[in-house]
Short mmCIF file of C-alpha atoms in Angstrom, two decimals:
data_model
loop_
_atom_site.label_atom_id
_atom_site.label_comp_id
_atom_site.label_asym_id
_atom_site.label_seq_id
_atom_site.Cartn_x
_atom_site.Cartn_y
_atom_site.Cartn_z
CA MET A 1 -39.93 22.59 -60.40
CA ALA A 2 -43.48 23.59 -61.36
CA ARG A 3 -44.28 26.22 -63.97
CA TYR A 4 -47.28 28.52 -63.74
CA LYS A 5 -49.07 31.12 -65.81
CA ILE A 6 -50.17 34.17 -63.82
CA ALA A 7 -52.05 36.84 -65.75
CA ASN A 8 -50.13 37.11 -69.05
CA PHE A 9 -46.72 35.82 -68.04
CA GLU A 10 -45.20 32.46 -67.12
CA VAL A 11 -42.93 31.83 -64.13
CA ASP A 12 -41.21 28.86 -62.46
CA SER A 13 -41.95 28.11 -58.80
CA GLY A 14 -38.25 28.51 -57.99
CA ASP A 15 -37.99 31.95 -59.57
CA PRO A 16 -37.62 34.83 -57.03
CA ALA A 17 -40.38 36.59 -58.95
CA PHE A 18 -42.87 33.79 -58.15
CA PRO A 19 -43.77 34.73 -54.53
CA VAL A 20 -44.02 38.38 -55.58
CA ALA A 21 -46.44 37.44 -58.38
CA LEU A 22 -48.52 35.35 -55.95
CA ALA A 23 -48.79 38.25 -53.50
CA GLN A 24 -49.87 40.62 -56.25
CA ALA A 25 -52.42 38.14 -57.58
CA TYR A 26 -53.79 37.43 -54.09
CA ASN A 27 -54.47 41.14 -53.55
CA ALA A 28 -55.79 41.79 -57.06
CA PRO A 29 -59.40 43.07 -57.26
CA ASN A 30 -60.39 40.38 -59.77
CA ILE A 31 -58.70 37.09 -58.96
CA GLU A 32 -60.10 35.31 -62.02
CA GLU A 33 -58.07 37.56 -64.31
CA VAL A 34 -54.81 36.69 -62.54
CA ARG A 35 -55.58 33.22 -61.18
CA PRO A 36 -52.45 31.01 -61.35
CA ARG A 37 -52.62 28.10 -63.77
CA CYS A 38 -50.38 25.05 -63.57
CA LEU A 39 -48.73 24.25 -66.92
CA CYS A 40 -47.73 20.65 -66.14
CA ARG A 41 -49.79 19.26 -69.04
CA ARG A 42 -47.66 21.11 -71.59
CA SER A 43 -45.07 18.36 -71.28
CA GLU A 44 -47.51 15.94 -72.93
CA ALA A 45 -48.08 15.55 -76.66
CA GLY A 46 -51.05 17.55 -77.86
CA HIS A 47 -51.00 19.91 -74.87
CA GLU A 48 -48.28 22.29 -76.03
CA ARG A 49 -50.69 25.25 -76.01
CA ASP A 50 -52.57 24.21 -72.89
CA GLU A 51 -53.79 27.24 -70.92
CA GLY A 52 -53.18 25.40 -67.67
CA ILE A 53 -55.08 23.96 -64.72
CA PRO A 54 -56.63 26.58 -62.38
CA MET A 55 -55.04 26.92 -58.92
CA TYR A 56 -55.78 29.08 -55.89
CA ILE A 57 -53.60 31.17 -53.59
CA SER A 58 -53.45 30.62 -49.83
CA ARG A 59 -51.89 33.04 -47.39
CA LEU A 60 -49.98 31.85 -44.31
CA GLY A 61 -48.72 34.89 -42.41
CA ASP A 62 -46.52 36.76 -44.86
CA THR A 63 -46.16 33.71 -47.11
CA TYR A 64 -48.31 33.06 -50.18
CA LEU A 65 -48.79 29.49 -51.39
CA CYS A 66 -50.04 28.23 -54.74
CA LYS A 67 -52.33 25.24 -54.15
CA ARG A 68 -54.46 22.99 -56.30
CA MET A 69 -58.21 23.52 -56.49
CA PRO A 70 -60.46 21.03 -54.62
CA ASN A 71 -61.00 17.75 -56.49
CA SER A 72 -58.45 18.64 -59.17
CA ALA A 73 -55.52 16.42 -58.08
CA GLN A 74 -56.10 13.89 -60.84
CA GLU A 75 -56.03 16.57 -63.56
CA HIS A 76 -52.30 17.16 -63.06
CA THR A 77 -49.55 14.95 -64.45
CA ALA A 78 -48.02 12.34 -62.14
CA GLU A 79 -44.74 14.30 -62.10
CA CYS A 80 -46.46 17.51 -60.96
CA ASP A 81 -46.28 18.65 -57.32
CA SER A 82 -50.05 19.21 -57.37
CA TYR A 83 -50.85 15.64 -58.39
CA GLU A 84 -52.21 13.29 -55.78
CA LEU A 85 -52.57 9.55 -56.11
CA PRO A 86 -56.08 8.10 -56.12
CA PRO A 87 -57.22 7.45 -52.52
CA GLU A 88 -57.69 3.74 -53.22
CA MET A 89 -53.91 3.34 -53.68
CA THR A 90 -53.35 3.88 -49.96
CA GLY A 91 -55.08 3.43 -46.62
CA TYR A 92 -56.39 6.97 -47.05
CA GLY A 93 -59.13 5.71 -49.34
CA ALA A 94 -60.50 3.37 -46.68
CA VAL A 95 -61.12 6.20 -44.20
CA LEU A 96 -62.03 9.05 -46.55
CA GLY A 97 -65.71 9.84 -46.17
CA THR A 98 -66.02 8.00 -42.84
CA ALA A 99 -63.24 8.80 -40.39
CA ILE A 100 -62.24 11.78 -42.55
CA GLN A 101 -65.14 13.94 -43.68
CA GLU A 102 -64.39 16.85 -45.99
CA GLY A 103 -67.08 19.54 -45.84
CA SER A 104 -68.17 21.83 -48.64
CA ASP A 105 -67.05 24.78 -46.47
CA GLY A 106 -63.43 23.63 -46.73
CA ILE A 107 -63.36 22.27 -43.16
CA THR A 108 -62.33 18.64 -42.63
CA THR A 109 -63.73 16.76 -39.62
CA LEU A 110 -61.77 13.86 -38.14
CA LYS A 111 -63.38 11.06 -36.14
CA LEU A 112 -60.96 9.54 -33.65
CA ASP A 113 -61.16 6.16 -31.93
CA PHE A 114 -59.33 7.43 -28.83
CA SER A 115 -60.54 9.77 -26.12
CA LEU A 116 -59.52 13.39 -25.66
CA THR A 117 -60.78 13.55 -22.08
CA ASP A 118 -59.17 11.94 -19.04
CA GLY A 119 -61.56 10.32 -16.66
CA GLY A 120 -58.74 8.89 -14.61
CA GLY A 121 -60.17 5.38 -14.51
CA ARG A 122 -58.55 3.72 -17.51
CA ALA A 123 -54.99 2.45 -17.46
CA PRO A 124 -52.74 4.19 -19.98
CA SER A 125 -51.53 2.13 -22.88
CA ALA A 126 -49.31 1.89 -25.90
CA ALA A 127 -51.56 1.56 -28.92
CA GLY A 128 -49.77 -1.49 -30.21
CA ASP A 129 -49.63 -3.63 -27.07
CA SER A 130 -51.56 -6.54 -28.62
CA ASP A 131 -50.47 -6.50 -32.25
CA LYS A 132 -49.36 -3.12 -33.45
CA THR A 133 -49.62 -4.13 -37.11
CA GLU A 134 -53.29 -5.08 -36.81
CA VAL A 135 -55.06 -1.83 -35.95
CA ALA A 136 -58.31 -2.45 -34.11
CA SER A 137 -60.22 0.43 -35.70
CA ASP A 138 -63.01 -0.53 -38.09
CA GLY A 139 -62.26 2.30 -40.51
CA ARG A 140 -64.98 4.64 -39.29
CA LYS A 141 -62.57 6.29 -36.86
CA LEU A 142 -58.85 7.04 -36.94
CA SER A 143 -56.51 5.16 -34.64
CA LEU A 144 -53.58 7.03 -33.12
CA ARG A 145 -51.20 5.80 -35.79
CA ALA A 146 -53.70 6.54 -38.55
CA THR A 147 -53.93 10.09 -37.21
CA LEU A 148 -50.15 10.44 -37.48
CA HIS A 149 -50.29 9.01 -41.00
CA TYR A 150 -52.98 11.55 -41.86
CA LEU A 151 -50.87 14.45 -40.58
CA TRP A 152 -47.87 13.22 -42.57
CA HIS A 153 -50.04 12.78 -45.67
CA GLN A 154 -51.63 16.23 -45.39
CA ALA A 155 -48.23 17.84 -44.83
CA GLU A 156 -46.99 15.97 -47.95
CA LEU A 157 -44.07 14.59 -45.96
CA ASN A 158 -44.53 11.17 -47.58
CA GLN A 159 -43.66 12.64 -50.99
CA TRP A 160 -40.17 12.85 -52.43
CA ALA A 161 -38.58 14.62 -55.36
CA PRO A 162 -34.89 15.11 -56.24
CA GLY A 163 -34.90 18.74 -55.11
CA PHE A 164 -35.84 17.79 -51.54
CA ALA A 165 -32.45 16.30 -50.68
CA GLY A 166 -30.85 18.05 -47.71
CA LYS A 167 -33.79 20.42 -47.23
CA ARG A 168 -35.85 18.62 -44.59
CA ASN A 169 -35.31 19.24 -40.90
CA TRP A 170 -37.45 19.61 -37.80
CA TRP A 171 -38.33 23.17 -38.74
CA THR A 172 -39.83 21.83 -41.99
CA ILE A 173 -41.79 19.14 -40.12
CA TRP A 174 -43.07 21.59 -37.51
CA ASN A 175 -44.09 24.20 -40.06
CA ARG A 176 -45.81 21.85 -42.50
CA ILE A 177 -47.81 20.00 -39.85
CA HIS A 178 -49.06 23.27 -38.42
CA ALA A 179 -50.07 24.42 -41.89
CA ALA A 180 -51.83 21.10 -42.53
CA VAL A 181 -54.14 21.28 -39.48
CA ARG A 182 -55.44 24.82 -39.93
CA ASP A 183 -58.74 23.70 -41.46
CA LYS A 184 -59.25 20.49 -39.46
CA THR A 185 -61.56 19.82 -36.51
CA THR A 186 -62.23 16.88 -34.22
CA LYS A 187 -64.71 16.31 -31.39
CA GLY A 188 -66.02 19.83 -31.86
CA LEU A 189 -62.61 21.46 -31.45
CA PRO A 190 -60.11 22.91 -33.92
CA LEU A 191 -57.36 20.32 -34.27
CA ALA A 192 -54.78 23.12 -34.01
CA ASP A 193 -56.00 23.87 -30.47
CA ILE A 194 -55.31 20.38 -29.12
CA LEU A 195 -52.26 19.38 -31.17
CA PHE A 196 -48.86 20.11 -29.69
CA VAL A 197 -45.71 19.77 -31.80
CA PRO A 198 -42.51 21.00 -30.10
CA GLU A 199 -41.01 23.95 -31.91
CA PRO A 200 -37.37 23.72 -33.00
CA PHE A 201 -35.24 24.05 -29.88
CA ARG A 202 -32.50 26.67 -29.61
CA VAL A 203 -30.47 27.07 -26.43
CA GLU A 204 -30.31 30.84 -26.74
CA ALA A 205 -34.11 31.02 -26.97
CA LYS A 206 -35.03 28.29 -24.47
CA ASP A 207 -36.81 30.68 -22.07
CA ASP A 208 -38.96 32.16 -24.83
CA ILE A 209 -39.72 28.68 -26.16
CA ALA A 210 -40.75 27.50 -22.68
CA ALA A 211 -43.04 30.52 -22.29
CA ARG A 212 -44.74 29.84 -25.62
CA ARG A 213 -45.11 26.17 -24.70
CA LEU A 214 -46.74 27.06 -21.39
CA ALA A 215 -49.17 29.40 -23.15
CA THR A 216 -50.11 26.64 -25.61
CA LEU A 217 -50.52 23.93 -22.99
CA SER A 218 -52.63 26.17 -20.77
CA LYS A 219 -55.46 25.50 -23.21
CA ILE A 220 -56.06 22.22 -21.39
CA ALA A 221 -59.09 22.86 -19.23
CA SER A 222 -61.41 20.84 -17.04
CA GLY A 223 -64.44 19.53 -18.87
CA GLU A 224 -67.71 18.01 -17.77
CA SER A 225 -67.79 15.84 -14.65
CA GLY A 226 -64.32 16.96 -13.70
CA LYS A 227 -62.73 15.27 -16.68
CA LYS A 228 -59.58 16.90 -17.94
CA ARG A 229 -59.05 17.55 -21.60
CA LEU A 230 -56.21 15.64 -23.21
CA MET A 231 -53.87 17.11 -25.75
CA LEU A 232 -52.37 15.33 -28.73
CA LEU A 233 -48.57 15.22 -28.88
CA VAL A 234 -46.55 14.66 -32.05
CA ALA A 235 -42.83 14.60 -31.32
CA GLU A 236 -39.59 12.80 -32.05
CA TYR A 237 -38.45 10.32 -29.42
CA LYS A 238 -35.14 11.12 -27.77
CA GLU A 239 -34.81 8.87 -24.73
CA LEU A 240 -36.42 7.34 -21.64
CA GLN A 241 -35.17 8.47 -18.25
CA HIS A 242 -35.63 6.24 -15.23
CA THR A 243 -35.82 7.99 -11.87
CA HIS A 244 -36.57 6.95 -8.28
CA TYR A 245 -40.14 8.14 -8.81
CA GLY A 246 -41.00 6.76 -12.24
CA HIS A 247 -40.11 6.99 -15.90
CA ASN A 248 -39.85 10.09 -18.06
CA PHE A 249 -40.40 10.29 -21.81
CA ILE A 250 -38.06 12.88 -23.33
CA ALA A 251 -38.83 14.29 -26.77
CA LYS A 252 -36.26 15.95 -28.99
CA HIS A 253 -36.65 19.73 -29.11
CA MET A 254 -38.32 19.51 -25.68
CA PRO A 255 -35.51 18.33 -23.33
CA ASP A 256 -36.70 20.52 -20.47
CA PHE A 257 -40.25 19.15 -20.47
CA PRO A 258 -40.38 15.44 -19.51
CA LEU A 259 -43.65 13.53 -19.66
CA LEU A 260 -44.31 10.95 -16.98
CA MET A 261 -44.83 7.30 -18.00
CA ASP A 262 -46.11 4.87 -15.37
CA ASP A 263 -44.95 1.25 -15.23
CA SER A 264 -47.91 0.03 -17.25
CA ILE A 265 -47.44 2.25 -20.30
CA LEU A 266 -43.65 1.82 -20.17
CA LYS A 267 -43.97 -1.97 -20.30
CA ARG A 268 -46.42 -1.84 -23.20
CA PHE A 269 -44.41 0.82 -25.02
CA SER A 270 -41.16 -1.15 -24.82
CA LYS A 271 -42.79 -4.43 -25.87
CA ALA A 272 -45.02 -3.17 -28.68
CA PHE A 273 -42.31 -1.16 -30.42
CA ASN A 274 -39.26 -3.32 -29.79
CA GLY A 275 -38.66 -3.64 -33.56
CA GLU A 276 -38.57 0.12 -34.01
CA PHE A 277 -36.12 0.49 -31.11
CA GLU A 278 -33.88 -2.16 -32.67
CA MET A 279 -33.81 -0.23 -35.96
CA LEU A 280 -33.10 3.00 -34.11
CA ARG A 281 -30.18 1.43 -32.22
CA ALA A 282 -28.74 0.03 -35.44
CA HIS A 283 -29.29 3.26 -37.42
CA PRO A 284 -28.96 6.38 -35.22
CA ASN A 285 -29.70 8.61 -38.23
CA PHE A 286 -33.30 7.35 -38.29
CA HIS A 287 -36.04 9.23 -36.41
CA LEU A 288 -38.72 7.61 -34.26
CA MET A 289 -41.87 9.72 -34.46
CA THR A 290 -44.33 9.36 -31.61
CA ILE A 291 -47.96 10.35 -31.26
CA GLY A 292 -49.77 10.25 -27.96
CA THR A 293 -52.31 11.81 -25.67
CA PHE A 294 -51.29 13.52 -22.44
CA SER A 295 -52.72 15.60 -19.62
CA PHE A 296 -51.70 17.43 -16.46
CA SER A 297 -52.25 16.37 -12.87
CA ASP A 298 -53.52 18.83 -10.26
CA LEU A 299 -49.86 19.42 -9.39
CA GLY A 300 -48.99 20.33 -12.96
CA ILE A 301 -47.22 17.07 -13.85
CA ALA A 302 -47.62 16.08 -17.51
CA SER A 303 -48.27 12.38 -18.08
CA LEU A 304 -48.76 10.26 -21.18
CA LYS A 305 -51.98 8.28 -21.53
CA LYS A 306 -51.71 6.52 -24.90
CA MET A 307 -48.94 6.23 -27.49
CA ASP A 308 -48.02 4.96 -30.93
CA VAL A 309 -44.98 5.37 -33.17
CA MET A 310 -43.85 5.64 -36.79
CA MET A 311 -40.31 5.10 -38.03
CA VAL A 312 -38.95 7.64 -40.52
CA ASP A 313 -35.55 7.79 -42.19
CA GLU A 314 -32.95 10.55 -42.36
CA ASN A 315 -35.16 12.33 -44.93
CA TRP A 316 -38.24 11.98 -42.69
CA LEU A 317 -39.81 9.45 -45.09
CA PRO A 318 -41.87 6.78 -43.28
CA PHE A 319 -41.04 3.10 -43.66
CA GLU A 320 -42.26 -0.09 -42.01
CA ASP A 321 -39.19 -2.31 -42.27
CA MET A 322 -35.71 -2.51 -43.77
CA TYR A 323 -37.05 -3.97 -47.03
CA GLU A 324 -39.01 -0.78 -47.66
CA LYS A 325 -35.97 1.20 -46.59
CA GLN A 326 -33.87 -0.61 -49.21
CA ILE A 327 -36.27 0.51 -51.95
CA ILE A 328 -36.47 4.07 -50.62
CA ASP A 329 -32.67 4.32 -50.48
CA ALA A 330 -32.34 3.14 -54.08
CA LEU A 331 -34.95 5.65 -55.26
CA THR A 332 -33.55 8.64 -53.37
CA ALA A 333 -30.02 7.81 -54.53
CA GLY A 334 -31.35 7.58 -58.07
CA HIS A 335 -32.97 11.05 -57.84
CA ARG A 336 -36.45 9.65 -58.40
CA ARG A 337 -39.90 11.13 -57.73
CA PHE A 338 -42.19 8.95 -55.61
CA ASP A 339 -44.80 8.73 -52.84
CA LYS A 340 -44.41 6.49 -49.81
CA MET A 341 -47.79 4.90 -49.17
CA LEU A 342 -49.25 5.01 -45.65
CA ARG A 343 -51.57 2.39 -44.22
CA PHE A 344 -53.79 4.51 -41.93
CA ASN A 345 -56.11 1.79 -40.50
CA THR A 346 -55.35 -0.86 -43.12
CA PRO A 347 -53.83 -4.01 -41.54
CA SER A 348 -50.57 -5.46 -42.81
CA SER A 349 -52.41 -8.62 -43.85
CA TYR A 350 -53.97 -6.66 -46.73
CA PRO A 351 -51.79 -5.78 -49.77
CA GLN A 352 -50.93 -2.15 -50.38
CA PRO A 353 -48.18 -0.56 -52.47
CA SER A 354 -45.13 0.38 -50.43
CA VAL A 355 -44.20 3.10 -52.92
CA VAL A 356 -45.76 4.59 -56.02
CA LEU A 357 -43.06 5.67 -58.48
CA ARG A 358 -44.35 8.75 -60.28
CA ASP A 359 -41.60 9.14 -62.86
CA ALA A 360 -41.48 5.49 -63.97
CA ALA A 361 -41.39 4.57 -67.66
CA PRO A 362 -43.59 3.95 -69.51
CA LYS A 363 -45.97 5.21 -66.77
CA THR A 364 -46.51 5.49 -63.02
CA THR A 365 -45.78 2.19 -61.25
CA ALA A 366 -46.94 0.77 -57.89
CA LEU A 367 -44.20 -1.10 -56.03
CA TYR A 368 -45.35 -3.99 -53.80
CA ILE A 369 -43.37 -6.00 -51.26
CA VAL A 370 -44.79 -9.46 -50.54
CA HIS A 371 -43.52 -10.69 -47.19
CA GLU A 372 -42.88 -14.30 -46.29
CA GLY A 373 -45.98 -16.08 -45.03
CA ALA A 374 -48.39 -14.27 -47.38
CA ASP A 375 -51.40 -16.56 -47.89
CA GLU A 376 -53.55 -17.29 -50.93
CA ALA A 377 -56.04 -14.57 -50.02
CA TYR A 378 -53.24 -11.99 -49.95
CA TYR A 379 -52.06 -12.92 -53.46
CA LYS A 380 -55.66 -12.88 -54.70
CA HIS A 381 -56.25 -9.36 -53.36
CA LEU A 382 -52.94 -8.19 -54.82
CA ASP A 383 -53.78 -9.57 -58.27
CA GLU A 384 -57.22 -7.93 -58.11
CA GLN A 385 -55.66 -4.58 -57.21
CA ALA A 386 -53.15 -4.84 -60.04
CA ALA A 387 -55.89 -5.72 -62.55
CA LYS A 388 -58.04 -2.72 -61.56
CA SER A 389 -55.21 -0.20 -61.25
CA LYS A 390 -54.43 2.29 -64.02
CA TYR A 391 -50.78 2.00 -62.97
CA LEU A 392 -48.23 -0.69 -63.72
CA THR A 393 -47.28 -3.15 -60.97
CA TRP A 394 -43.81 -4.09 -59.72
CA ARG A 395 -43.57 -6.92 -57.20
CA TRP A 396 -40.81 -8.11 -54.87
CA ASP A 397 -41.70 -11.49 -53.36
CA LEU A 398 -39.30 -11.88 -50.43
CA ALA A 399 -39.83 -15.63 -50.17
CA LYS A 400 -38.98 -16.25 -53.83
CA ASP A 401 -36.80 -13.55 -55.33
CA ALA A 402 -33.92 -11.17 -54.86
CA ILE A 403 -35.00 -7.59 -55.38
CA PRO A 404 -35.98 -7.13 -59.07
CA ALA A 405 -34.63 -4.24 -61.11
CA LEU A 406 -36.55 -1.07 -60.36
CA PRO A 407 -38.44 0.59 -63.23
CA ILE A 408 -36.34 3.17 -65.04
CA SER A 409 -37.39 6.80 -65.14
CA MET A 410 -38.97 8.63 -68.06
CA GLU A 411 -35.80 10.71 -68.29
CA GLU A 412 -33.67 7.58 -68.63
CA ALA A 413 -36.12 6.04 -71.11
CA ASN A 414 -35.99 9.19 -73.25
CA LYS A 415 -32.20 9.13 -73.12
CA ILE A 416 -32.17 5.50 -74.28
CA ASP A 417 -34.58 6.36 -77.11
CA ARG A 418 -32.37 9.23 -78.23
CA GLU A 419 -29.25 7.05 -78.18
CA ARG A 420 -31.05 4.29 -80.08
CA ALA A 421 -32.29 6.77 -82.68
CA ALA A 422 -28.76 8.17 -83.07
CA GLN A 423 -27.36 4.65 -83.52
CA GLN A 424 -30.01 3.81 -86.11
CA ALA A 425 -29.32 7.07 -87.95
CA ALA A 426 -25.59 6.30 -87.96
CA LEU A 427 -26.22 2.79 -89.26
CA ALA A 428 -28.53 4.12 -91.97
CA ALA A 429 -25.94 6.71 -93.00
CA GLY A 430 -23.27 4.02 -93.14
CA SER A 431 -25.48 1.79 -95.25
CA ARG A 432 -26.15 4.61 -97.74
CA HIS A 433 -22.43 5.36 -97.93
CA THR A 434 -21.63 1.69 -98.61
CA PHE A 435 -24.37 1.53 -101.28
CA LEU A 436 -23.03 4.63 -103.06
CA GLU A 437 -19.49 3.21 -103.08
CA HIS A 438 -20.74 0.15 -104.95
#
């Protein structure tokens, strides 16, 4: 839980008075006098009287949010909600400034390596039909999967803290993704205008939901040369339905709106993501997130053009394989604070931390998994990263070792220090008592 100073009083983010204070500050005539300040640094020695790190207030409907100032993420402590890992720790750093361009006006422009118009001449595809782990993008544009990673990153859905347990559901995903795209554009269009995320489905409101969906999808319009605009779909996979006339992709929270898949995309989809389907069959509590482009025919039939996927667990945390899942399970069960790293366009042949453990003792630690078959170049790059990083490095080499002990938390380290100090004090007291007796 974060603590803030607003005007002349301090308040925790979980206090019922916090949103009221934000609303009052947002509407104050002089924001600088009441600007919220994050007090995370006060937990560090020498910062007990710190006046705090300036924040700003954002309004979303009737909700007021306290957000970090631009370029201030590194000023916060690693345990603070406003802290963000350096871009170079994840695939985000490789596309920031090229595929992702943040303007001084607060608008972020995304460059995509897939089309948003349908010329009708190209066969639809699953993005991973050749080798889904080796993304073809050169880093100057976002692939489909990298776009999904970006949305998850911006919505902070790859972050975890003990208080999140049991509080994530599709409503959370839907709401946070919509909030994350408000200031994003691509191909000259607001991203919010072309992105469709199914709203949480309720049987009693299905007619109203269908009406809102129709209004949103009606934004697809014919473009130049008769090309139809494509929309971007982010949804959870539910099932594939096979009919006499083709194949239907059914998304959860959108059971009454199938999307047509022709034989070509179905074949590629099933082959490219066979591993994800195996995990989903073995663990029904997992979620398979999909991202794809789709359009409407002249008869109003929605059809998918291109697709990619991302596996997430029961807490909606992304993971690439069951080794990462083993680490994530241990950390969530241990009530730890961490970030799951996302690759964006970075290929699996290049080392990247699976997780960065924010609350590790004695300081933030990057957790790497080295898979079997890693070559000399991989180990060289990993060693170079570790040498340059300001964080500690933990490594699990699957070909050589069982999983090593995970770094303990600062809380546990402090507890051990207190117990050790108490034991030493007891020993010292016993020694003095023995000396006085003699």
